[in-house]
Short mmCIF file of C-alpha atoms in Angstrom, two decimals:
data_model
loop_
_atom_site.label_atom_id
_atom_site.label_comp_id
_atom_site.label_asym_id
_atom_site.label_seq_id
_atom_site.Cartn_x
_atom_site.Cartn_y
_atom_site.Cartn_z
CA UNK A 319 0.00 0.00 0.00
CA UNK A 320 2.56 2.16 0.78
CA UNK A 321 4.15 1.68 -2.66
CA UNK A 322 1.48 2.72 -4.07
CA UNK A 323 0.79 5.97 -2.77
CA UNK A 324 4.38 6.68 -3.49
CA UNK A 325 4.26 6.38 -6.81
CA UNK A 326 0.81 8.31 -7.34
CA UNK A 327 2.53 11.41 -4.99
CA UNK A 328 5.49 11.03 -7.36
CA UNK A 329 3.28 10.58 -10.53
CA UNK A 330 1.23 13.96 -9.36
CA UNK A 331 4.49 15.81 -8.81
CA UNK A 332 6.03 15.11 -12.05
CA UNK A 333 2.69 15.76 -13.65
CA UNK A 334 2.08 19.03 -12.37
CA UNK A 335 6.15 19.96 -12.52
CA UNK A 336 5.46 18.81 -16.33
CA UNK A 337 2.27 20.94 -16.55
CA UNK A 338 4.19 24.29 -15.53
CA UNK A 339 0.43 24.98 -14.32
CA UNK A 340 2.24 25.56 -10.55
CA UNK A 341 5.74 26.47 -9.49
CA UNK A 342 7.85 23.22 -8.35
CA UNK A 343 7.57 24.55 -4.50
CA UNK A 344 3.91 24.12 -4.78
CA UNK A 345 4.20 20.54 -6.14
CA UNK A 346 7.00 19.49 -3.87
CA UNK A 347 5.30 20.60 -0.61
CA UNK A 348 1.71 20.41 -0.99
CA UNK A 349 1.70 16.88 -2.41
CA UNK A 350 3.67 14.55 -0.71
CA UNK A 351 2.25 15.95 3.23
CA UNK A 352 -1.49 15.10 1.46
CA UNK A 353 0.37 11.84 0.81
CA UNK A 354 1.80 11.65 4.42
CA UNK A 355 -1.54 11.83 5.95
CA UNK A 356 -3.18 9.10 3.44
CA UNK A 357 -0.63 6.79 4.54
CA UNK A 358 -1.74 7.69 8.25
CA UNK A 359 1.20 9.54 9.74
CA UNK A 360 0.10 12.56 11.90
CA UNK A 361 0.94 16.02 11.71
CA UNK A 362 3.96 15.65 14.42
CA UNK A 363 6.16 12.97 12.44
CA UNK A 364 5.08 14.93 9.47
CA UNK A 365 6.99 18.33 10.77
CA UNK A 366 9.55 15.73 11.97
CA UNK A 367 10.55 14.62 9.08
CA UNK A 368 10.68 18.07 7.31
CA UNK A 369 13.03 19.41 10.00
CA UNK A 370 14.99 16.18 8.79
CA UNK A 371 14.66 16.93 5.35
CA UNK A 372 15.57 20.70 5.36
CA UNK A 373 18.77 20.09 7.78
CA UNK A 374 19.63 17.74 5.16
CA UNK A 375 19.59 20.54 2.00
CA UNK A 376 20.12 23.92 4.25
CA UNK A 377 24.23 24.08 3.28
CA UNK A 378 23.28 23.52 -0.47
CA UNK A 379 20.49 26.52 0.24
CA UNK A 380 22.97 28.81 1.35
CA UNK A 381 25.43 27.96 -0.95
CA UNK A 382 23.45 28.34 -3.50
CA UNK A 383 21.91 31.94 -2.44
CA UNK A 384 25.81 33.31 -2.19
CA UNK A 385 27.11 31.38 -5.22
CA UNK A 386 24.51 32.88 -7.62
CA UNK A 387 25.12 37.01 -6.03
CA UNK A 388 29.09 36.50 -6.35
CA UNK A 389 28.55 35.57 -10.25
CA UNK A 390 26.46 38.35 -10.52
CA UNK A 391 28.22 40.55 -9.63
CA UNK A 392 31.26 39.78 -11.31
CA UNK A 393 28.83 39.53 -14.69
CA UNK A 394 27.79 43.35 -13.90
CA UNK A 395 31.68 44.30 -13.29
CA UNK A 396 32.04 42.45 -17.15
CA UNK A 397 34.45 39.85 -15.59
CA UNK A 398 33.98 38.24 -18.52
CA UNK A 399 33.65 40.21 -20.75
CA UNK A 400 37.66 40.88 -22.42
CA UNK A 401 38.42 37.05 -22.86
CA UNK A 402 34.68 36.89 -24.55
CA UNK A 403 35.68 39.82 -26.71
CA UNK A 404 39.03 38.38 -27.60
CA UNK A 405 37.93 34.97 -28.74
CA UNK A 406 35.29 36.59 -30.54
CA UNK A 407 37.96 38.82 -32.53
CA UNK A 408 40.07 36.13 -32.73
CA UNK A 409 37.45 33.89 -34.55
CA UNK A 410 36.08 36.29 -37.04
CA UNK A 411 35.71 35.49 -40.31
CA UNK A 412 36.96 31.93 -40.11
CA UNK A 413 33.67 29.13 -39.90
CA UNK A 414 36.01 26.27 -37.75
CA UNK A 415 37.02 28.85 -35.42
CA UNK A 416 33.83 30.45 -35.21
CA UNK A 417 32.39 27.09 -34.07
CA UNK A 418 35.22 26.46 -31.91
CA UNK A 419 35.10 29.54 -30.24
CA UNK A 420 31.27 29.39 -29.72
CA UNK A 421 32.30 26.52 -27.29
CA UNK A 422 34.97 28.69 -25.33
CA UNK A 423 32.85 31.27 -25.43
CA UNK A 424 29.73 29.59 -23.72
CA UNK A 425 31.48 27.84 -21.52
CA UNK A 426 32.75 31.03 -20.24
CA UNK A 427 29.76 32.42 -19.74
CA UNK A 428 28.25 29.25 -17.88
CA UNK A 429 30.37 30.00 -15.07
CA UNK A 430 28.10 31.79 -13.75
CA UNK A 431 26.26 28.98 -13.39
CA UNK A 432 23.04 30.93 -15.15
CA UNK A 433 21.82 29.34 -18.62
CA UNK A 434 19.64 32.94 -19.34
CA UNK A 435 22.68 34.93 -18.78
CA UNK A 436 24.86 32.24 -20.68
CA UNK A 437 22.39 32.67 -23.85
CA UNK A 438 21.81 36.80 -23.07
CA UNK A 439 25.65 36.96 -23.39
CA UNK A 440 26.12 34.36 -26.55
CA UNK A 441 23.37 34.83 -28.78
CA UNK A 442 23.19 38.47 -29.53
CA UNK A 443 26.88 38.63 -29.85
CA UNK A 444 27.47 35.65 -31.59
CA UNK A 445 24.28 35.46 -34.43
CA UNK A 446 25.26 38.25 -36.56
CA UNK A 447 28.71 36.40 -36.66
CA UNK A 448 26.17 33.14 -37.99
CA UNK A 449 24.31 34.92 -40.41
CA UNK A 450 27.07 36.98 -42.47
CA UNK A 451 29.13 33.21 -42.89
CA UNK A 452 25.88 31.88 -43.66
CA UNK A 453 25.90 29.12 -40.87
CA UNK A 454 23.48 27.71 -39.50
CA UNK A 455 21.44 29.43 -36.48
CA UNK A 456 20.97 26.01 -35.01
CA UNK A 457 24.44 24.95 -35.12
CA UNK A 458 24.79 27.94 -32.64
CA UNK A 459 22.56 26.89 -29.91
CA UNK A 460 24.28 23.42 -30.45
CA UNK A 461 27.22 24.45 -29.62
CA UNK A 462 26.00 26.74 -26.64
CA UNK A 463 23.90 24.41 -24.98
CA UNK A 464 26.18 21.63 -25.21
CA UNK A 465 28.67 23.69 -24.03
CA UNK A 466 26.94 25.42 -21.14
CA UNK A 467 25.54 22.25 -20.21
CA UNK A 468 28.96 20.68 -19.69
CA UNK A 469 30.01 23.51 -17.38
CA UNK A 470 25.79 23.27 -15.95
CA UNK A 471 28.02 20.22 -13.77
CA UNK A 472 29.32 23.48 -11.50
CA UNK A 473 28.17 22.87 -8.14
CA UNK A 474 26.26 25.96 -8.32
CA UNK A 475 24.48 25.05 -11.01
CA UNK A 476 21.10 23.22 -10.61
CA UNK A 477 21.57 19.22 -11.44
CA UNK A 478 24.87 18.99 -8.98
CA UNK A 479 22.69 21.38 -6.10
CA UNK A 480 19.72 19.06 -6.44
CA UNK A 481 21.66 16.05 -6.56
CA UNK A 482 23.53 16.61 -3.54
CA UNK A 483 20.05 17.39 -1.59
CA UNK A 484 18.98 14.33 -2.32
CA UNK A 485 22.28 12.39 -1.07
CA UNK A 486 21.99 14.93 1.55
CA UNK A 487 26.16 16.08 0.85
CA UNK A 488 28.40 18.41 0.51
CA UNK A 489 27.61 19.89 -2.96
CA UNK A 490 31.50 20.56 -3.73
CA UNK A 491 32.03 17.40 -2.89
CA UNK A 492 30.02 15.80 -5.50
CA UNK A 493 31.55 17.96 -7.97
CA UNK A 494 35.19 17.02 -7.27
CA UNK A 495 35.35 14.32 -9.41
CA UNK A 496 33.31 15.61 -12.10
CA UNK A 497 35.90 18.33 -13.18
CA UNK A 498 37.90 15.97 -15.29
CA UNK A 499 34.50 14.76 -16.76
CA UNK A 500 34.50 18.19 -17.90
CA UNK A 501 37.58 18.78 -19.30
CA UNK A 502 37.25 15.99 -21.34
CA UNK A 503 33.71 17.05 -22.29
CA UNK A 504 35.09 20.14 -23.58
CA UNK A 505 37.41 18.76 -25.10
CA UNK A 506 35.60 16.23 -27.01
CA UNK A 507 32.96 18.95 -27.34
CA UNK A 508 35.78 21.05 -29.32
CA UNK A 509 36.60 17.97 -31.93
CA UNK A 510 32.42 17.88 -32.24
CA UNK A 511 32.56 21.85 -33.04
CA UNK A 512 35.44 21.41 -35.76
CA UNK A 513 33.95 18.28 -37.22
CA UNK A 514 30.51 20.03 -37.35
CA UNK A 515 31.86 23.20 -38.45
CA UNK A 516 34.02 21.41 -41.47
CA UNK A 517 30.45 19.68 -42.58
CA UNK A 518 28.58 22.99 -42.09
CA UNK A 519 31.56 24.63 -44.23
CA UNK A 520 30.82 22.26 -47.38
CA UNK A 521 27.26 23.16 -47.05
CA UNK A 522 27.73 26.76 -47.48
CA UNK A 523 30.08 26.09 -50.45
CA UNK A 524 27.61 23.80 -52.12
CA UNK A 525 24.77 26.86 -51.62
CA UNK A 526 27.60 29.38 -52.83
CA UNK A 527 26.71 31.44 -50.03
CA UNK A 528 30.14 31.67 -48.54
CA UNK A 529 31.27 35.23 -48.75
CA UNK A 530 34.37 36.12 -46.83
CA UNK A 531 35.55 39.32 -48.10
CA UNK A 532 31.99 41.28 -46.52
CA UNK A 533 32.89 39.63 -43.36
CA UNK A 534 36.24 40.96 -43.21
CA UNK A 535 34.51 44.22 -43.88
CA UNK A 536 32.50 44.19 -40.93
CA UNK A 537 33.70 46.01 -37.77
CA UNK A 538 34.65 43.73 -34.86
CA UNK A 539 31.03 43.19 -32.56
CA UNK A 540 31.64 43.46 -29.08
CA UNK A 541 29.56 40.79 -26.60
CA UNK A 542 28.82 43.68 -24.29
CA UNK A 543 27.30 45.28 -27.24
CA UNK A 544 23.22 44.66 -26.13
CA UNK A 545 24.40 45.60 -22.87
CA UNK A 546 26.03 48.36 -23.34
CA UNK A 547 23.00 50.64 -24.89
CA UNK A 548 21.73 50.44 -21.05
CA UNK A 549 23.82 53.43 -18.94
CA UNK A 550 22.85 50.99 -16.38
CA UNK A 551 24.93 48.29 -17.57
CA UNK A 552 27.55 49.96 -18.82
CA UNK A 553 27.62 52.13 -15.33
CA UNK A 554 28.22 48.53 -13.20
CA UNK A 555 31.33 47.92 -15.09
CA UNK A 556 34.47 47.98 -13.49
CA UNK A 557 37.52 47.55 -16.45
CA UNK A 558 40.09 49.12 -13.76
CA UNK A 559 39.29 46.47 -11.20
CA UNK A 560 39.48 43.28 -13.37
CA UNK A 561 42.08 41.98 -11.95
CA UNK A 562 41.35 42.62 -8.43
CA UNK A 563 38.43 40.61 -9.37
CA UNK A 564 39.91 38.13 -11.08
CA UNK A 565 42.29 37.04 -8.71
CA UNK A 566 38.96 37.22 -6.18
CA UNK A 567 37.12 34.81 -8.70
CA UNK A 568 40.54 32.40 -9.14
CA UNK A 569 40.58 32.25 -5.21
CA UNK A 570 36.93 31.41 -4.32
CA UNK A 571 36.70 28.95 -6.95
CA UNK A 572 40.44 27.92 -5.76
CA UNK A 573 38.84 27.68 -2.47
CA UNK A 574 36.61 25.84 -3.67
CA UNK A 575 38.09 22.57 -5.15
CA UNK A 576 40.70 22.74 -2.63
CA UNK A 577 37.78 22.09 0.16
CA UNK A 578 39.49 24.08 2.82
CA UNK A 579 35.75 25.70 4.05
CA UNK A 580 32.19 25.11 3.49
CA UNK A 581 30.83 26.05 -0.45
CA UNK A 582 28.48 28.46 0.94
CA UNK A 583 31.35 30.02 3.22
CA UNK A 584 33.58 30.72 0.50
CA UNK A 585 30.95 32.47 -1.63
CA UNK A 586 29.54 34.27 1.31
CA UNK A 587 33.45 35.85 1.94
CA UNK A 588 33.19 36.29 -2.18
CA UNK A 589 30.47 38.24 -1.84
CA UNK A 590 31.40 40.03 1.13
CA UNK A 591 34.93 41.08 -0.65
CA UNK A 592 33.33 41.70 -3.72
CA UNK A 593 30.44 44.62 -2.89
CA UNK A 594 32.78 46.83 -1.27
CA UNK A 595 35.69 46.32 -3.55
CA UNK A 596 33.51 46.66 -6.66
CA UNK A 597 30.53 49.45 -4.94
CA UNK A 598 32.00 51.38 -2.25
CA UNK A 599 28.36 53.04 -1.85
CA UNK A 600 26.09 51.27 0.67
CA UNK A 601 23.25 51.93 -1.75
CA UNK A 602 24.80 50.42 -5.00
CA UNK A 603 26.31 47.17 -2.37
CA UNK A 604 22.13 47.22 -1.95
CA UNK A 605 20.71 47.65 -5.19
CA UNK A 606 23.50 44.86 -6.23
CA UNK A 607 21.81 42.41 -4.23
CA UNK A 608 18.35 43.54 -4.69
CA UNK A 609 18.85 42.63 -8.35
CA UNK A 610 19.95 39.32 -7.83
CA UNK A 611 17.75 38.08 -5.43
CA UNK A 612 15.38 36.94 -7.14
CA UNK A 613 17.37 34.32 -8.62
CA UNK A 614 18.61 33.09 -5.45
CA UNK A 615 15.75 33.35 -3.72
CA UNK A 616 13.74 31.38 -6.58
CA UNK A 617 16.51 28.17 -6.75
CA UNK A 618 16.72 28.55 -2.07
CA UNK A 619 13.04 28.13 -2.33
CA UNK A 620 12.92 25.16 -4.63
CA UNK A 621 15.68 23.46 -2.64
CA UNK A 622 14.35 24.07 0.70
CA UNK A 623 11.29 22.57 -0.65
CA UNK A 624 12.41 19.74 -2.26
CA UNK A 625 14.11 19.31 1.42
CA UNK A 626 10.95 19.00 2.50
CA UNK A 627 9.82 16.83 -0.22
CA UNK A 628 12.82 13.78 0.57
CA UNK A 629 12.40 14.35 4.06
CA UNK A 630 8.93 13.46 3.99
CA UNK A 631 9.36 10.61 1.38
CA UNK A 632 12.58 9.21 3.36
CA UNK A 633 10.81 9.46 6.66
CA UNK A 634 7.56 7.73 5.64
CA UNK A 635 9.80 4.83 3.86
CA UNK A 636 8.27 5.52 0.78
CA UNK A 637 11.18 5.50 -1.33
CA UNK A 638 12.20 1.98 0.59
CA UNK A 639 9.55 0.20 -0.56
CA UNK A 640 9.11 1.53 -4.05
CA UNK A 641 12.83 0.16 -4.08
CA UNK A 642 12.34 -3.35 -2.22
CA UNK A 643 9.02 -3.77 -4.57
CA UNK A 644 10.87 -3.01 -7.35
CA UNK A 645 13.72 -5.28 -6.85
CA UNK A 646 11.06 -8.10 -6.90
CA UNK A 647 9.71 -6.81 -10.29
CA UNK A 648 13.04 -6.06 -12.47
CA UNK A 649 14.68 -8.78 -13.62
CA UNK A 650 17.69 -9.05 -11.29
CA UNK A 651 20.50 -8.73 -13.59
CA UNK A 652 19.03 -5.46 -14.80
CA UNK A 653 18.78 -3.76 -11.06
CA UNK A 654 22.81 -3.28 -10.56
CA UNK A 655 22.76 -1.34 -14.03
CA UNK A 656 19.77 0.51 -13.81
CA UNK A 657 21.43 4.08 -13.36
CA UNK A 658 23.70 3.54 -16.38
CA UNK A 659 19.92 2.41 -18.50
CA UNK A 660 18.56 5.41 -16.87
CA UNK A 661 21.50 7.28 -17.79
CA UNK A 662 21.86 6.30 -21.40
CA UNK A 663 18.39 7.42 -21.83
CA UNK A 664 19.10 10.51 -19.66
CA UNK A 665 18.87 13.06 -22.96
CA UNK A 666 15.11 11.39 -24.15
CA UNK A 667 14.05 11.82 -20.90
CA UNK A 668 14.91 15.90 -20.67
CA UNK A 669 11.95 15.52 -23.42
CA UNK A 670 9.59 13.97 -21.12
CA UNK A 671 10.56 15.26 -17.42
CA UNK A 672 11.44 18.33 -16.40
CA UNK A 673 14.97 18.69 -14.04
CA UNK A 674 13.03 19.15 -10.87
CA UNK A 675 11.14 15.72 -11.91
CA UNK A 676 14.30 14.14 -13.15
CA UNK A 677 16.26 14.61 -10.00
CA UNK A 678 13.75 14.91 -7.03
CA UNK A 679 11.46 11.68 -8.36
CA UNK A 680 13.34 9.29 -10.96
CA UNK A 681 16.49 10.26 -9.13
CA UNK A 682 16.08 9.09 -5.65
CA UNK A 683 13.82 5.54 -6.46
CA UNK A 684 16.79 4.53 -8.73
CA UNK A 685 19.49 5.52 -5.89
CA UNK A 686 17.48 3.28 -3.57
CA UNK A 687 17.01 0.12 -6.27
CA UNK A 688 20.87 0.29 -6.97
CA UNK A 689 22.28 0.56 -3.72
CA UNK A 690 20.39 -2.23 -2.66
CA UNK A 691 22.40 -3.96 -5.32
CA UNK A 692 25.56 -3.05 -4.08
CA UNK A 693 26.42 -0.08 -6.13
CA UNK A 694 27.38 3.48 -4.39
CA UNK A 695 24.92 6.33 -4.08
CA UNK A 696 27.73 8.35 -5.38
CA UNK A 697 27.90 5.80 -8.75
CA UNK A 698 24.41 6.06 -9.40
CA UNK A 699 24.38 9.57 -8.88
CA UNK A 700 27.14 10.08 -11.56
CA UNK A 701 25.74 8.35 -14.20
CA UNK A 702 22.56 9.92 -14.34
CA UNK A 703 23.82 13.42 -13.93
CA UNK A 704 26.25 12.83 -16.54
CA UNK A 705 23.76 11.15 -19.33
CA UNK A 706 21.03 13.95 -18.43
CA UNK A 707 22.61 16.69 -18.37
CA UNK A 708 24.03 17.16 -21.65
CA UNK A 709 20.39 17.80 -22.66
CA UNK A 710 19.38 20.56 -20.69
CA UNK A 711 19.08 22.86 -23.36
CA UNK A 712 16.88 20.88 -25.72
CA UNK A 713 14.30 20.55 -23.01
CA UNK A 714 11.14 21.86 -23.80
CA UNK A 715 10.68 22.46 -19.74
CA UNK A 716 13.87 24.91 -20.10
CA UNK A 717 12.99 28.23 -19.90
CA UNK A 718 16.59 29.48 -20.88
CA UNK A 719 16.14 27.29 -23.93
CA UNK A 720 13.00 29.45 -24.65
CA UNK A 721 14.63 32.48 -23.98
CA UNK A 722 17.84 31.49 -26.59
CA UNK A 723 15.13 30.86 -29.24
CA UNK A 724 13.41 33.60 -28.98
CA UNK A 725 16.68 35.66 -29.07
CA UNK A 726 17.80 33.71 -32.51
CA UNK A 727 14.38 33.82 -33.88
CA UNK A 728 14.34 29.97 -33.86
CA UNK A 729 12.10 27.68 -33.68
CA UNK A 730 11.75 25.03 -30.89
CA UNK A 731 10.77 21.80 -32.97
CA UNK A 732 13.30 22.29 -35.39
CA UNK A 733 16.31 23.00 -32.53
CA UNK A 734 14.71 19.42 -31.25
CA UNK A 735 15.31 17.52 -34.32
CA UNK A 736 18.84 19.24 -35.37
CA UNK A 737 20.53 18.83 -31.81
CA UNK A 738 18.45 16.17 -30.02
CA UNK A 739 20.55 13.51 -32.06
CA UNK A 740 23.63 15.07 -31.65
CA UNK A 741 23.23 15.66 -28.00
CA UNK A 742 22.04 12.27 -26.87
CA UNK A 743 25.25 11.03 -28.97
CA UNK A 744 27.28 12.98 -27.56
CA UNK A 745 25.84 12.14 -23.72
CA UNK A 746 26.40 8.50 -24.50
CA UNK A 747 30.08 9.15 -25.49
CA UNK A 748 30.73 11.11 -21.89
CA UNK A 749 29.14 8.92 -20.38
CA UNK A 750 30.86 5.61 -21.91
CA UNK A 751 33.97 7.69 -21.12
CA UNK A 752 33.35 8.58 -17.95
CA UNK A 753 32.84 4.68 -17.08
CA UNK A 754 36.42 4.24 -18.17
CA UNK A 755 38.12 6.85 -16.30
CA UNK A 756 36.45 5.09 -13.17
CA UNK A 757 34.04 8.42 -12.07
CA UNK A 758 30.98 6.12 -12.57
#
């Protein structure tokens, strides 16, 4: 019985997360305390188990709340901004390195951890580039999401945050190993850009449309350009302090794989360093944060109440016996593989499930199934991340993605059916590569 109304609370949730007809916090508290109370516990266990649930997520919440003001900010001092220009000017006029530095370029701008600031920042600059070598629009957002979703395996970025509140970890921790996954995604994602871009080259010459000489012509674009037309944004840039806030960027994120503090401690010192340094004014250290609340507040919210959402489902035993009564349905020699299946499939599914759905319900049965088969939480959790993730940005339940196509002019369907192949290839390589350098 209890199986059962386990798998309707997590049916409901993904259905309604799918639905976007309520926000995920709605879904992930409302429903599973309804739940609680059908299976008869009472409202004391109930809070219980949310003050066990929350505990469990709180140093991912405040990580995440510092992480995403200390990007930012350094976005509105245009951190980025001189390596962006520079590969930008370096790649003009030439279609590989065009391609190749789309990949650079996105990945830079993923480091904030933000896939709407990450597409704000590429496609403006980047689609004029695309249109006067005649390449193709959708080759663009390819490149970007597949890029930016390599570098989405940040620990401030949303797959690795939720991930860890479900294992209920250290966020950095789980991302430790990951950075060599991607390194080599980048760099297999470069080979992909100059194999693509070579293809995409004969394609122009067989339409003739290749014309070089006008895009010599052209002045050099700048990324900052869009931004730029705003006094506001150009007024929040700091050229004269880039490397002061460099070398602050190189030593929180230093900080960070070294593991010497807490995550959330070295952003919150980040931070802390950063407004005065940056907006000596107590009213512009202010209006900084104002501006990015929102976005921290939004992805603290959905944390703290997918807290809520584990704590309930761990307390109750739910997600026990949808994994004991599993492991008498599934043939056994499938259980002890079941992440990498899930995995493999992880790119389809970003079709059909939405992340919140993908890593706060399919997520945590298929931890339990496996680890009753002997494999590590840790395994399980790699796999899946890894063979999602790449397909972030051809989900349909993105609302960056929306946001990119709207800023190309493109249209979603036909994004689906240029990258979707490409993508879930290029997920199954990582992933068959990641099994061989032993992270899953």
């Amino acid at each position: 019985m209890l199986s059962i109304i386990a798998l309707f609370t997590i049916i409901i949730i993904v259905a309604l997360l799918i639905s976007n007809k309520i926000t995920p916090i709605v879904a992930l508290v409302l429903v599973p305390i309804v739940a609680a109370f059908v299976a008869g516990f009472s409202f004391a266990e109930i809070g219980d188990f949310f003050n066990s649930g929350v505990e469990s997520v709180i140093s991912v919440v405040i990580m995440f709340i510092f992480a995403i003001l200390f990007f930012g900010i350094m976005q509105d001092v245009g951190l980025f901004d001189p390596l962006i220009n520079k590969m930008i000017a370096v790649s003009k006029g030439n279609v590989i390195a065009v391609a190749v530095g789309t990949v650079v370029i996105a990945a830079v701008a993923q480091l904030d951890g933000s896939g709407a600031s990450t597409f704000l920042i590429t496609i403006p600059a980047l689609l004029p580039l695309y249109k006067r070598l005649k390449m193709n629009p959708y080759l663009l957002l390819l490149l970007v999401g597949t890029s930016a979703s390599i570098m989405n395996m940040l620990p401030w970025a949303g797959p690795l945050g939720r991930t860890a509140a479900v294992l209920g970890m250290d966020v950095t921790e789980l991302w430790r190993p990951l950075i060599k996954v991607q390194v080599i995604g980048l760099i297999l994602l470069i080979a992909l850009a100059v194999l693509l871009a070579m293809r995409e080259k004969r394609l122009i010459a067989r339409r003739g449309d290749f014309n070089k000489e006008i895009f010599e012509e052209a002045d050099p674009l700048d990324v900052t350009a869009q931004d730029e037309k705003s006094q506001k944004a150009a007024a929040l840039r700091r050229p004269k302090l880039l490397w002061a806030n460099t070398i602050l960027a190189l030593a929180v994120i230093g900080v960070l794989v070294w593991g010497v503090i807490p995550a959330g401690l070295a952003f919150m010192i980040g931070v802390s360093i950063a407004l005065p340094l940056n907006y000596p004014d107590m009213k512009d250290q202010m209006d900084r944060i104002k501006d990015h609340a929102p976005n921290a507040l939004l992805m603290a919210a959905i944390i703290l109440a997918a807290g809520s959402f584990l704590g309930i489902l761990e307390g109750t035993l739910m997600l026990d016996s949808i994994a004991s009564d599993l492991v008498t349905i599934l043939p056994a020699f499938v259980i002890p593989y079941l992440h990498l299946i899930i995995g493999f499939f992880g790119v389809p599914f970003d079709l059909l499930l939405s992340t919140d759905a993908y890593y706060f319900a399919l997520f945590p049965i298929v931890e339990q199934v496996v680890t009753g088969a002997g494999v590590s939480s840790l395994t399980a959790a790699y796999a899946m991340i890894i063979g999602n993730i790449i397909g972030t940005f051809v989900s349909p339940f993105s609302p960056a993605l929306w946001l990119a196509l709207g800023l190309a002019g493109l249209e979603m369907g036909r994004h689906i059916r240029y990258s979707l192949p490409i993508m879930w290839g290029f997920s199954i390589v990582l992933l068959a590569v990641s099994v061989l350098v032993g992270v899953v």
